[in-house]
Amino acid sequence: MKKISLIIQREYLTRVKKKAFLLTTLLFPLLYMGLIFGTTYLGATSKQKLSVAIIDQSGYFPDSMLKQSNLRDSSILFTAVSDTFTPANFRKNGFDGYIILPEMEWQRGNKKIKFVTDKTHGLGTENIIENKLNLIWSETVNEKLGIGNDKKMILGSSSLAVKEENLENKNADSIVASTIGYASGFLIYFILLIYGSQVMMGVMEEKTNRIAEVVVSSVKPFQLMLGKIIGISLVALTQFLIWVACIFLVYFGGKMLGSGNAFASTMVEGIQHSFASVNLPLILFCFAFYFIGGFFFYSSLYAAIGSAINEDVREAQSLSFPITLLIIFSLVMMTVAIRDPNGPVAFWGSILPFTSPIVMMARLPFGVPGTVPVWQLALSMSLLIIGFLCTTWLAAKIYRTGILMYGKKASWKEMLKWAFRK
Amino acid sequence: MNILEVKHLKKYFATQKAVDDISLEIGTGSIVGLLGPNGAGKTTLLRMITGIFYPDSGEILYEGKKFDPETDTEKIGYMPEERGLYKKMKIGEQAVYLARLKGLSKSDATMRIKEWFERLEMQTWWNKKVEDLSKGMSQKLQFVITVLHNPGLIILDEPFSGLDPVNANLIKDEIFRLSKNGSTIIFSTHRMEQVEEICEHIILVNKGKKILDGKLADIKNDFKENIYSISAAALPDQVSSSLFAVEKHASEKLLVKLNPGISNNEVLQYLINQGVAIRSFHEVLPSLNDIFIRLVEGSPNARQFEQTR
C-alpha cells in the first residue's frame, strides 16, 4: 500500500506541477465558453440577408405594408417592383429572387406561390418568407371579416400554454435538467478521452524509457498500473474541483456584489434557480462516482494498450480506436437519452457499464426517483463497479506481459491471448 | 551459507525454452559472473530472481527461505541491461523516489544519495534532468540508484557498457568496495576480460541450460590443454619431437602442446640437450574467452524458435 501511494504521489505531483496543468485548467472553461458563445454569435450574425422582389398582381400587398414587415424582420427584405420589371433579370437589378403574387380570393388564399431564385436556400428561408407574407395576408383577412383592433388583440393574446409538472419532483425543469445533463455528460466524455489517453501515453513512456523494468523490480506491475491510474484520476478530479470552486466563487461573489450589479444578480439568480431545480448533492455524488468508475473502466483498457505498444504512435492510435469509439458512441447515446430520458436507449445506455458513465449522468438531472428509479441507479452503479473490476483485472494481465515485451507487434489478438493465459 | 539458491527453475515462452531447468547456488559475499551468448536466457533468469517474472516451475531460496517478492525485492538491487529513467524528472527527486520504492525513508534516501553523489563527484546533478545527461553519466546514475538501498544481493546486467575506461574503473572500484562490505554481486555479461578481472566464480548458460559452474581458477585448470610457452635466446629452425607438438614457432618463442603422459622436465631436458638457451618456460592457461567459445561453439548465433509444448 505504501508503495502504491508513492507511485500515486509521483504521478499526481509531476502532472499538477506542470505549467500545462494550470494552463488547461484555466483555458478549458474559457475555450468551452468561447465555443458556446462563439457558435451562438456566429449563428446570429451569419443569418443570410436576402433581397426579394415582389410583383404584386393581387393588390393585397401594397408597398407600405411590405416596408412595415421589413422593419419587423430585416433578414429578408421585400421590395415592391412595378410591372415593367423583367423577372428574368432579377440578378441585374440586385435581387436574390422574386415572388409573383397572382390575383387571389381572400377566402382561399393561394397555396402555390413560388419563390423563384437561382440558388437553393435553407429551410429557414422558406419559413421566414411564408411568415412575413402571412402576417400581411392576415391583416387583409381580418379586415375583410370585420375584425377590429380590439378583437385582434384578443386573438393575439388568448391562447393556452402547457408546462410539465413532475409529482416526484416539484421543482423539475426540463431545460435546466437537460443543460446539466449535457454539461456533465460532456465533461465526463472529455475527461475519459483526454485523461484516458494520458494514461496510455504515461504507460508508453515508461515502457519506451525502459524505466518499467527498474520499477517492477521494486513493485508489482499491478501496483505500478493502479498507481498511475489513480494518480491521473486525482489530477482530473483536482481540475474538476477547481472548476466547481470557481462556480461557487462566482455565486457567492455575485451575492456579495448584491442587487446593485445587474449582471451579477442575474448570474446568481440563474445559478440559484438551477440549484433549486435539481438534487444537487445527489448529482455531485453521482458525478464523482460515475467519473471515477468510468475513468477506471476505460483508463485501465488504455493502460493495457499502452503496455502493448512499441514506441509507435500510429500503432497506439489504431489499437485504441475501438475504445475511443465506445466513448464517442456513449456521447451519441447521451444526446438521444436527453431527448427521451425514459426511452429504451436511455435505459440500456445508462445500465451497461460501457456507456453508463456518460448516459446515466445525462439522465440523472431529470430526477431520481422520478425519471430514474432507484433500482436502475443501483443496478447501473453495481454493474459499473463489476465492469471496472473486470477491465482492471484483464488490463493488469495484459500489462504485466506487455510492459516488458519489446519488438513484438501488438495486436488485439495478441493482447487477448495475454489476458486469458493462466 | 548461500544467499541465493535456485532449484530446477523453468520458464517457457510460447516459442522458446528461455530457462530450462537451471539450478545454481550463489555464496554470500561472492562475486559471480553469469555468462552466456545473446539469448541464452540470462535476462529471463535474472528477472525471475528479481521477482519480475514468476517461474513456470522450480524454486528460489533467498537466504535459505522461499523467495517472497513482496519483501525480498527490497534486499536486491537490479540494474537491467536496458537502462531506464524518467527523462523529465529531476535527478535528485528521481533517485529519492526509486529509493523509497525500495523501502527507504525519505530522509534516509536523501542522505545516502548525497553521500554517493559526493563520492562519485555528481553533486551538481541534483536539479538536472536525465535528458541533460550523456549516456555514460546516466549509466553512473543508474548504478548509484541500483545500490542505494544497500542491498545484500546486487545484480548488474552489463554494467560497463557505454562507460569510458575512467568511469568503468570508478564503477569497478565501487563494486569491489560493495563486495568488501558484504554484498553479493551477480554480474551478467558477455565481455570475458571483465569477468576474468572481477569474478571469482562463474556460471555459463547456453540455450536455457547451465553448462558450466565453478571457481574461475578451477575452470581454467579443467580446460587447460597442456600448452606451454617457451622463450629462448635462439631457437633451431626446426623443432620436432615425440614429446610434444609445436603449436606456434617464432624466432624466440615456441608454443608447444605436450603429449599425454609427458612431464615438463622431460621437455626441458630435451630442449637443453638440443642446446637451446631457455629464458622462460611457463604453462599457458586458456583464456575465458577460449573456453566460452569452445563451449558455445556449434550452437547457432541466434537461437532458433522451437515448439515448447
Tab-separated table of N, CA, C and O in Angstrom, chain A residues 301-387:
chain	number	residue	atom	x	y	z
A	301	LEU	N	-8.178	0.011	-19.642
A	301	LEU	CA	-8.047	-0.504	-21.008
A	301	LEU	C	-6.980	0.278	-21.774
A	301	LEU	O	-6.164	-0.298	-22.499
A	302	TYR	N	-6.989	1.602	-21.573
A	302	TYR	CA	-5.959	2.416	-22.229
A	302	TYR	C	-4.563	2.010	-21.739
A	302	TYR	O	-3.606	1.969	-22.505
A	303	ALA	N	-4.467	1.725	-20.441
A	303	ALA	CA	-3.163	1.318	-19.887
A	303	ALA	C	-2.702	0.014	-20.534
A	303	ALA	O	-1.534	-0.134	-20.896
A	304	ALA	N	-3.647	-0.921	-20.695
A	304	ALA	CA	-3.292	-2.201	-21.307
A	304	ALA	C	-2.765	-1.982	-22.718
A	304	ALA	O	-1.766	-2.577	-23.125
A	305	ILE	N	-3.424	-1.088	-23.455
A	305	ILE	CA	-2.977	-0.830	-24.823
A	305	ILE	C	-1.610	-0.169	-24.821
A	305	ILE	O	-0.721	-0.548	-25.569
A	306	GLY	N	-1.432	0.809	-23.917
A	306	GLY	CA	-0.139	1.476	-23.824
A	306	GLY	C	0.990	0.489	-23.567
A	306	GLY	O	2.090	0.637	-24.083
A	307	SER	N	0.690	-0.552	-22.782
A	307	SER	CA	1.745	-1.508	-22.440
A	307	SER	C	2.093	-2.414	-23.617
A	307	SER	O	3.166	-2.999	-23.656
A	308	ALA	N	1.184	-2.523	-24.578
A	308	ALA	CA	1.425	-3.461	-25.677
A	308	ALA	C	2.160	-2.816	-26.842
A	308	ALA	O	2.609	-3.501	-27.749
A	309	ILE	N	2.274	-1.494	-26.820
A	309	ILE	CA	2.792	-0.774	-27.982
A	309	ILE	C	4.294	-0.548	-27.863
A	309	ILE	O	4.810	-0.341	-26.776
A	310	ASN	N	4.993	-0.592	-28.990
A	310	ASN	CA	6.404	-0.228	-29.010
A	310	ASN	C	6.584	1.116	-29.679
A	310	ASN	O	6.600	1.186	-30.899
A	311	GLU	N	6.693	2.162	-28.939
A	311	GLU	CA	7.117	3.482	-29.403
A	311	GLU	C	6.313	4.066	-30.567
A	311	GLU	O	6.440	5.232	-30.874
A	312	ASP	N	5.508	3.273	-31.224
A	312	ASP	CA	4.878	3.756	-32.450
A	312	ASP	C	3.525	4.387	-32.126
A	312	ASP	O	2.602	3.722	-31.682
A	313	VAL	N	3.439	5.696	-32.366
A	313	VAL	CA	2.212	6.399	-32.010
A	313	VAL	C	1.054	5.977	-32.905
A	313	VAL	O	-0.094	5.898	-32.469
A	314	ARG	N	1.382	5.660	-34.158
A	314	ARG	CA	0.303	5.241	-35.061
A	314	ARG	C	-0.328	3.938	-34.590
A	314	ARG	O	-1.535	3.752	-34.648
A	315	GLU	N	0.556	3.066	-34.082
A	315	GLU	CA	0.068	1.801	-33.548
A	315	GLU	C	-0.877	2.077	-32.384
A	315	GLU	O	-1.925	1.444	-32.247
A	316	ALA	N	-0.486	3.059	-31.568
A	316	ALA	CA	-1.317	3.419	-30.414
A	316	ALA	C	-2.689	3.868	-30.872
A	316	ALA	O	-3.713	3.466	-30.315
A	317	GLN	N	-2.704	4.692	-31.908
A	317	GLN	CA	-3.986	5.197	-32.384
A	317	GLN	C	-4.882	4.078	-32.890
A	317	GLN	O	-6.056	4.005	-32.556
A	318	SER	N	-4.287	3.200	-33.694
A	318	SER	CA	-5.149	2.182	-34.292
A	318	SER	C	-5.618	1.185	-33.243
A	318	SER	O	-6.738	0.697	-33.300
A	319	LEU	N	-4.774	0.909	-32.240
A	319	LEU	CA	-5.193	-0.040	-31.210
A	319	LEU	C	-6.225	0.558	-30.267
A	319	LEU	O	-7.125	-0.127	-29.799
A	320	SER	N	-6.099	1.847	-29.995
A	320	SER	CA	-7.023	2.446	-29.033
A	320	SER	C	-8.317	2.894	-29.702
A	320	SER	O	-9.252	3.306	-29.027
A	321	PHE	N	-8.358	2.796	-31.015
A	321	PHE	CA	-9.539	3.277	-31.731
A	321	PHE	C	-10.856	2.644	-31.255
A	321	PHE	O	-11.822	3.370	-31.011
A	322	PRO	N	-10.906	1.315	-31.091
A	322	PRO	CA	-12.181	0.732	-30.636
A	322	PRO	C	-12.642	1.284	-29.286
A	322	PRO	O	-13.834	1.488	-29.078
A	323	ILE	N	-11.692	1.556	-28.401
A	323	ILE	CA	-12.043	2.108	-27.083
A	323	ILE	C	-12.592	3.517	-27.237
A	323	ILE	O	-13.634	3.871	-26.679
A	324	THR	N	-11.867	4.319	-28.021
A	324	THR	CA	-12.309	5.685	-28.261
A	324	THR	C	-13.694	5.683	-28.895
A	324	THR	O	-14.551	6.509	-28.555
A	325	LEU	N	-13.904	4.729	-29.794
A	325	LEU	CA	-15.193	4.635	-30.474
A	325	LEU	C	-16.317	4.388	-29.465
A	325	LEU	O	-17.397	4.978	-29.560
A	326	LEU	N	-16.063	3.524	-28.484
A	326	LEU	CA	-17.068	3.243	-27.457
A	326	LEU	C	-17.443	4.522	-26.711
A	326	LEU	O	-18.617	4.754	-26.403
A	327	ILE	N	-16.436	5.340	-26.427
A	327	ILE	CA	-16.700	6.574	-25.683
A	327	ILE	C	-17.517	7.538	-26.539
A	327	ILE	O	-18.471	8.161	-26.069
A	328	ILE	N	-17.146	7.634	-27.817
A	328	ILE	CA	-17.890	8.524	-28.712
A	328	ILE	C	-19.322	8.020	-28.863
A	328	ILE	O	-20.280	8.795	-28.856
A	329	PHE	N	-19.461	6.704	-28.952
A	329	PHE	CA	-20.778	6.087	-29.061
A	329	PHE	C	-21.642	6.453	-27.846
A	329	PHE	O	-22.837	6.742	-27.985
A	330	SER	N	-21.003	6.470	-26.663
A	330	SER	CA	-21.731	6.859	-25.452
A	330	SER	C	-22.301	8.261	-25.593
A	330	SER	O	-23.428	8.537	-25.173
A	331	LEU	N	-21.500	9.134	-26.189
A	331	LEU	CA	-21.945	10.519	-26.337
A	331	LEU	C	-23.158	10.598	-27.260
A	331	LEU	O	-24.104	11.354	-27.007
A	332	VAL	N	-23.124	9.805	-28.329
A	332	VAL	CA	-24.264	9.796	-29.251
A	332	VAL	C	-25.511	9.300	-28.526
A	332	VAL	O	-26.598	9.884	-28.644
A	333	MET	N	-25.329	8.231	-27.724
A	333	MET	CA	-26.463	7.720	-26.964
A	333	MET	C	-26.979	8.768	-25.991
A	333	MET	O	-28.174	8.866	-25.735
A	334	MET	N	-26.054	9.552	-25.451
A	334	MET	CA	-26.450	10.575	-24.485
A	334	MET	C	-27.401	11.582	-25.106
A	334	MET	O	-28.415	11.942	-24.497
A	335	THR	N	-27.108	12.017	-26.331
A	335	THR	CA	-27.979	13.022	-26.948
A	335	THR	C	-29.370	12.451	-27.170
A	335	THR	O	-30.369	13.158	-27.019
A	336	VAL	N	-29.434	11.162	-27.496
A	336	VAL	CA	-30.744	10.520	-27.630
A	336	VAL	C	-31.436	10.449	-26.269
A	336	VAL	O	-32.624	10.751	-26.133
A	337	ALA	N	-30.639	10.112	-25.251
A	337	ALA	CA	-31.212	9.930	-23.920
A	337	ALA	C	-31.752	11.236	-23.357
A	337	ALA	O	-32.738	11.241	-22.620
A	338	ILE	N	-31.123	12.342	-23.700
A	338	ILE	CA	-31.609	13.619	-23.164
A	338	ILE	C	-32.933	14.000	-23.802
A	338	ILE	O	-33.833	14.530	-23.145
A	339	ARG	N	-33.086	13.680	-25.087
A	339	ARG	CA	-34.344	13.989	-25.745
A	339	ARG	C	-35.472	13.128	-25.183
A	339	ARG	O	-36.601	13.566	-25.065
A	340	ASP	N	-35.128	11.889	-24.851
A	340	ASP	CA	-36.143	10.974	-24.338
A	340	ASP	C	-35.569	10.207	-23.145
A	340	ASP	O	-35.136	9.069	-23.278
A	341	PRO	N	-35.572	10.856	-21.964
A	341	PRO	CA	-34.877	10.235	-20.832
A	341	PRO	C	-35.542	8.969	-20.298
A	341	PRO	O	-34.994	8.319	-19.417
A	342	ASN	N	-36.720	8.621	-20.812
A	342	ASN	CA	-37.370	7.401	-20.347
A	342	ASN	C	-37.339	6.283	-21.380
A	342	ASN	O	-37.837	5.194	-21.128
A	343	GLY	N	-36.769	6.570	-22.539
A	343	GLY	CA	-36.815	5.604	-23.635
A	343	GLY	C	-35.855	4.439	-23.438
A	343	GLY	O	-35.051	4.427	-22.504
A	344	PRO	N	-35.948	3.454	-24.344
A	344	PRO	CA	-35.093	2.255	-24.233
A	344	PRO	C	-33.608	2.569	-24.405
A	344	PRO	O	-32.773	1.961	-23.738
A	345	VAL	N	-33.289	3.509	-25.288
A	345	VAL	CA	-31.871	3.854	-25.463
A	345	VAL	C	-31.313	4.420	-24.168
A	345	VAL	O	-30.242	4.027	-23.702
A	346	ALA	N	-32.085	5.327	-23.563
A	346	ALA	CA	-31.648	5.921	-22.303
A	346	ALA	C	-31.504	4.847	-21.238
A	346	ALA	O	-30.539	4.832	-20.469
A	347	PHE	N	-32.471	3.908	-21.212
A	347	PHE	CA	-32.436	2.870	-20.185
A	347	PHE	C	-31.197	1.995	-20.327
A	347	PHE	O	-30.381	1.881	-19.418
A	348	TRP	N	-31.050	1.388	-21.529
A	348	TRP	CA	-29.916	0.471	-21.705
A	348	TRP	C	-28.581	1.194	-21.624
A	348	TRP	O	-27.628	0.686	-21.048
A	349	GLY	N	-28.540	2.379	-22.207
A	349	GLY	CA	-27.297	3.148	-22.175
A	349	GLY	C	-26.858	3.465	-20.759
A	349	GLY	O	-25.668	3.522	-20.467
A	350	SER	N	-27.835	3.665	-19.872
A	350	SER	CA	-27.446	4.044	-18.518
A	350	SER	C	-27.234	2.833	-17.615
A	350	SER	O	-26.775	2.972	-16.492
A	351	ILE	N	-27.573	1.654	-18.116
A	351	ILE	CA	-27.359	0.445	-17.303
A	351	ILE	C	-26.014	-0.200	-17.636
A	351	ILE	O	-25.251	-0.573	-16.755
A	352	LEU	N	-25.714	-0.314	-18.921
A	352	LEU	CA	-24.483	-1.009	-19.328
A	352	LEU	C	-23.249	-0.180	-18.980
A	352	LEU	O	-23.212	1.020	-19.237
A	353	PRO	N	-22.237	-0.809	-18.400
A	353	PRO	CA	-21.081	-0.051	-17.921
A	353	PRO	C	-20.267	0.625	-19.028
A	353	PRO	O	-19.528	1.555	-18.752
A	354	PHE	N	-20.397	0.150	-20.289
A	354	PHE	CA	-19.642	0.790	-21.376
A	354	PHE	C	-20.073	2.242	-21.565
A	354	PHE	O	-19.283	3.099	-21.869
A	355	THR	N	-21.393	2.459	-21.398
A	355	THR	CA	-21.929	3.775	-21.718
A	355	THR	C	-22.481	4.493	-20.493
A	355	THR	O	-22.718	5.695	-20.548
A	356	SER	N	-22.677	3.766	-19.380
A	356	SER	CA	-23.387	4.369	-18.256
A	356	SER	C	-22.731	5.623	-17.671
A	356	SER	O	-23.447	6.526	-17.262
A	357	PRO	N	-21.385	5.717	-17.634
A	357	PRO	CA	-20.834	6.929	-17.028
A	357	PRO	C	-21.332	8.193	-17.715
A	357	PRO	O	-21.570	9.203	-17.059
A	358	ILE	N	-21.500	8.147	-19.022
A	358	ILE	CA	-21.941	9.344	-19.734
A	358	ILE	C	-23.466	9.418	-19.788
A	358	ILE	O	-24.065	10.442	-19.472
A	359	VAL	N	-24.105	8.302	-20.148
A	359	VAL	CA	-25.554	8.347	-20.365
A	359	VAL	C	-26.311	8.543	-19.047
A	359	VAL	O	-27.238	9.351	-18.972
A	360	MET	N	-25.896	7.825	-18.009
A	360	MET	CA	-26.606	7.978	-16.735
A	360	MET	C	-26.455	9.381	-16.184
A	360	MET	O	-27.398	9.964	-15.651
A	361	MET	N	-25.270	9.956	-16.354
A	361	MET	CA	-25.068	11.327	-15.866
A	361	MET	C	-25.986	12.298	-16.584
A	361	MET	O	-26.409	13.296	-16.016
A	362	ALA	N	-26.292	12.005	-17.839
A	362	ALA	CA	-27.173	12.893	-18.582
A	362	ALA	C	-28.624	12.701	-18.147
A	362	ALA	O	-29.441	13.613	-18.247
A	363	ARG	N	-28.955	11.518	-17.674
A	363	ARG	CA	-30.340	11.229	-17.291
A	363	ARG	C	-30.659	11.699	-15.880
A	363	ARG	O	-31.787	12.083	-15.588
A	364	LEU	N	-29.642	11.620	-15.012
A	364	LEU	CA	-29.880	11.869	-13.584
A	364	LEU	C	-30.517	13.223	-13.266
A	364	LEU	O	-31.420	13.283	-12.427
A	365	PRO	N	-30.104	14.310	-13.925
A	365	PRO	CA	-30.693	15.607	-13.564
A	365	PRO	C	-32.210	15.669	-13.794
A	365	PRO	O	-32.871	16.535	-13.241
A	366	PHE	N	-32.753	14.744	-14.594
A	366	PHE	CA	-34.196	14.741	-14.800
A	366	PHE	C	-34.939	14.247	-13.565
A	366	PHE	O	-36.153	14.306	-13.517
A	367	GLY	N	-34.176	13.736	-12.604
A	367	GLY	CA	-34.799	13.429	-11.320
A	367	GLY	C	-34.727	11.977	-10.909
A	367	GLY	O	-34.936	11.077	-11.696
A	368	VAL	N	-34.379	11.785	-9.652
A	368	VAL	CA	-34.432	10.476	-9.011
A	368	VAL	C	-35.413	10.635	-7.857
A	368	VAL	O	-35.299	11.597	-7.095
A	369	PRO	N	-36.369	9.777	-7.677
A	369	PRO	CA	-36.671	8.573	-8.448
A	369	PRO	C	-37.680	8.812	-9.566
A	369	PRO	O	-38.230	7.823	-10.068
A	370	GLY	N	-37.924	10.061	-9.959
A	370	GLY	CA	-38.941	10.330	-10.980
A	370	GLY	C	-38.617	9.693	-12.313
A	370	GLY	O	-39.308	8.797	-12.789
A	371	THR	N	-37.524	10.138	-12.934
A	371	THR	CA	-37.153	9.619	-14.242
A	371	THR	C	-36.308	8.356	-14.115
A	371	THR	O	-36.493	7.400	-14.855
A	372	VAL	N	-35.382	8.385	-13.174
A	372	VAL	CA	-34.511	7.230	-12.973
A	372	VAL	C	-34.905	6.556	-11.656
A	372	VAL	O	-34.623	7.089	-10.591
A	373	PRO	N	-35.579	5.408	-11.716
A	373	PRO	CA	-35.935	4.705	-10.474
A	373	PRO	C	-34.677	4.293	-9.711
A	373	PRO	O	-33.618	4.083	-10.323
A	374	VAL	N	-34.833	4.174	-8.411
A	374	VAL	CA	-33.674	3.865	-7.581
A	374	VAL	C	-33.035	2.535	-7.986
A	374	VAL	O	-31.809	2.407	-8.023
A	375	TRP	N	-33.871	1.572	-8.354
A	375	TRP	CA	-33.290	0.262	-8.704
A	375	TRP	C	-32.400	0.360	-9.936
A	375	TRP	O	-31.373	-0.312	-10.033
A	376	GLN	N	-32.782	1.243	-10.858
A	376	GLN	CA	-31.942	1.402	-12.057
A	376	GLN	C	-30.594	2.008	-11.703
A	376	GLN	O	-29.553	1.578	-12.187
A	377	LEU	N	-30.649	3.007	-10.824
A	377	LEU	CA	-29.410	3.652	-10.411
A	377	LEU	C	-28.509	2.640	-9.703
A	377	LEU	O	-27.309	2.541	-9.980
A	378	ALA	N	-29.118	1.856	-8.807
A	378	ALA	CA	-28.337	0.872	-8.056
A	378	ALA	C	-27.742	-0.174	-9.004
A	378	ALA	O	-26.561	-0.532	-8.902
A	379	LEU	N	-28.571	-0.634	-9.959
A	379	LEU	CA	-28.097	-1.648	-10.901
A	379	LEU	C	-26.940	-1.092	-11.731
A	379	LEU	O	-25.906	-1.731	-11.918
A	380	SER	N	-27.144	0.133	-12.218
A	380	SER	CA	-26.121	0.746	-13.052
A	380	SER	C	-24.812	0.903	-12.287
A	380	SER	O	-23.729	0.610	-12.793
A	381	MET	N	-24.934	1.354	-11.036
A	381	MET	CA	-23.725	1.558	-10.233
A	381	MET	C	-23.017	0.232	-9.972
A	381	MET	O	-21.788	0.141	-10.104
A	382	SER	N	-23.792	-0.797	-9.597
A	382	SER	CA	-23.102	-2.064	-9.292
A	382	SER	C	-22.501	-2.671	-10.552
A	382	SER	O	-21.411	-3.248	-10.504
A	383	LEU	N	-23.196	-2.519	-11.699
A	383	LEU	CA	-22.616	-3.054	-12.938
A	383	LEU	C	-21.331	-2.318	-13.298
A	383	LEU	O	-20.382	-2.925	-13.797
A	384	LEU	N	-21.316	-1.024	-13.015
A	384	LEU	CA	-20.097	-0.270	-13.329
A	384	LEU	C	-18.941	-0.734	-12.446
A	384	LEU	O	-17.806	-0.883	-12.908
A	385	ILE	N	-19.260	-0.995	-11.172
A	385	ILE	CA	-18.200	-1.476	-10.273
A	385	ILE	C	-17.682	-2.833	-10.758
A	385	ILE	O	-16.473	-3.047	-10.898
A	386	ILE	N	-18.625	-3.745	-11.070
A	386	ILE	CA	-18.211	-5.053	-11.588
A	386	ILE	C	-17.419	-4.862	-12.878
A	386	ILE	O	-16.378	-5.482	-13.093
A	387	GLY	N	-17.922	-3.962	-13.721
A	387	GLY	CA	-17.265	-3.713	-15.007
A	387	GLY	C	-15.835	-3.258	-14.832
A	387	GLY	O	-14.926	-3.791	-15.465
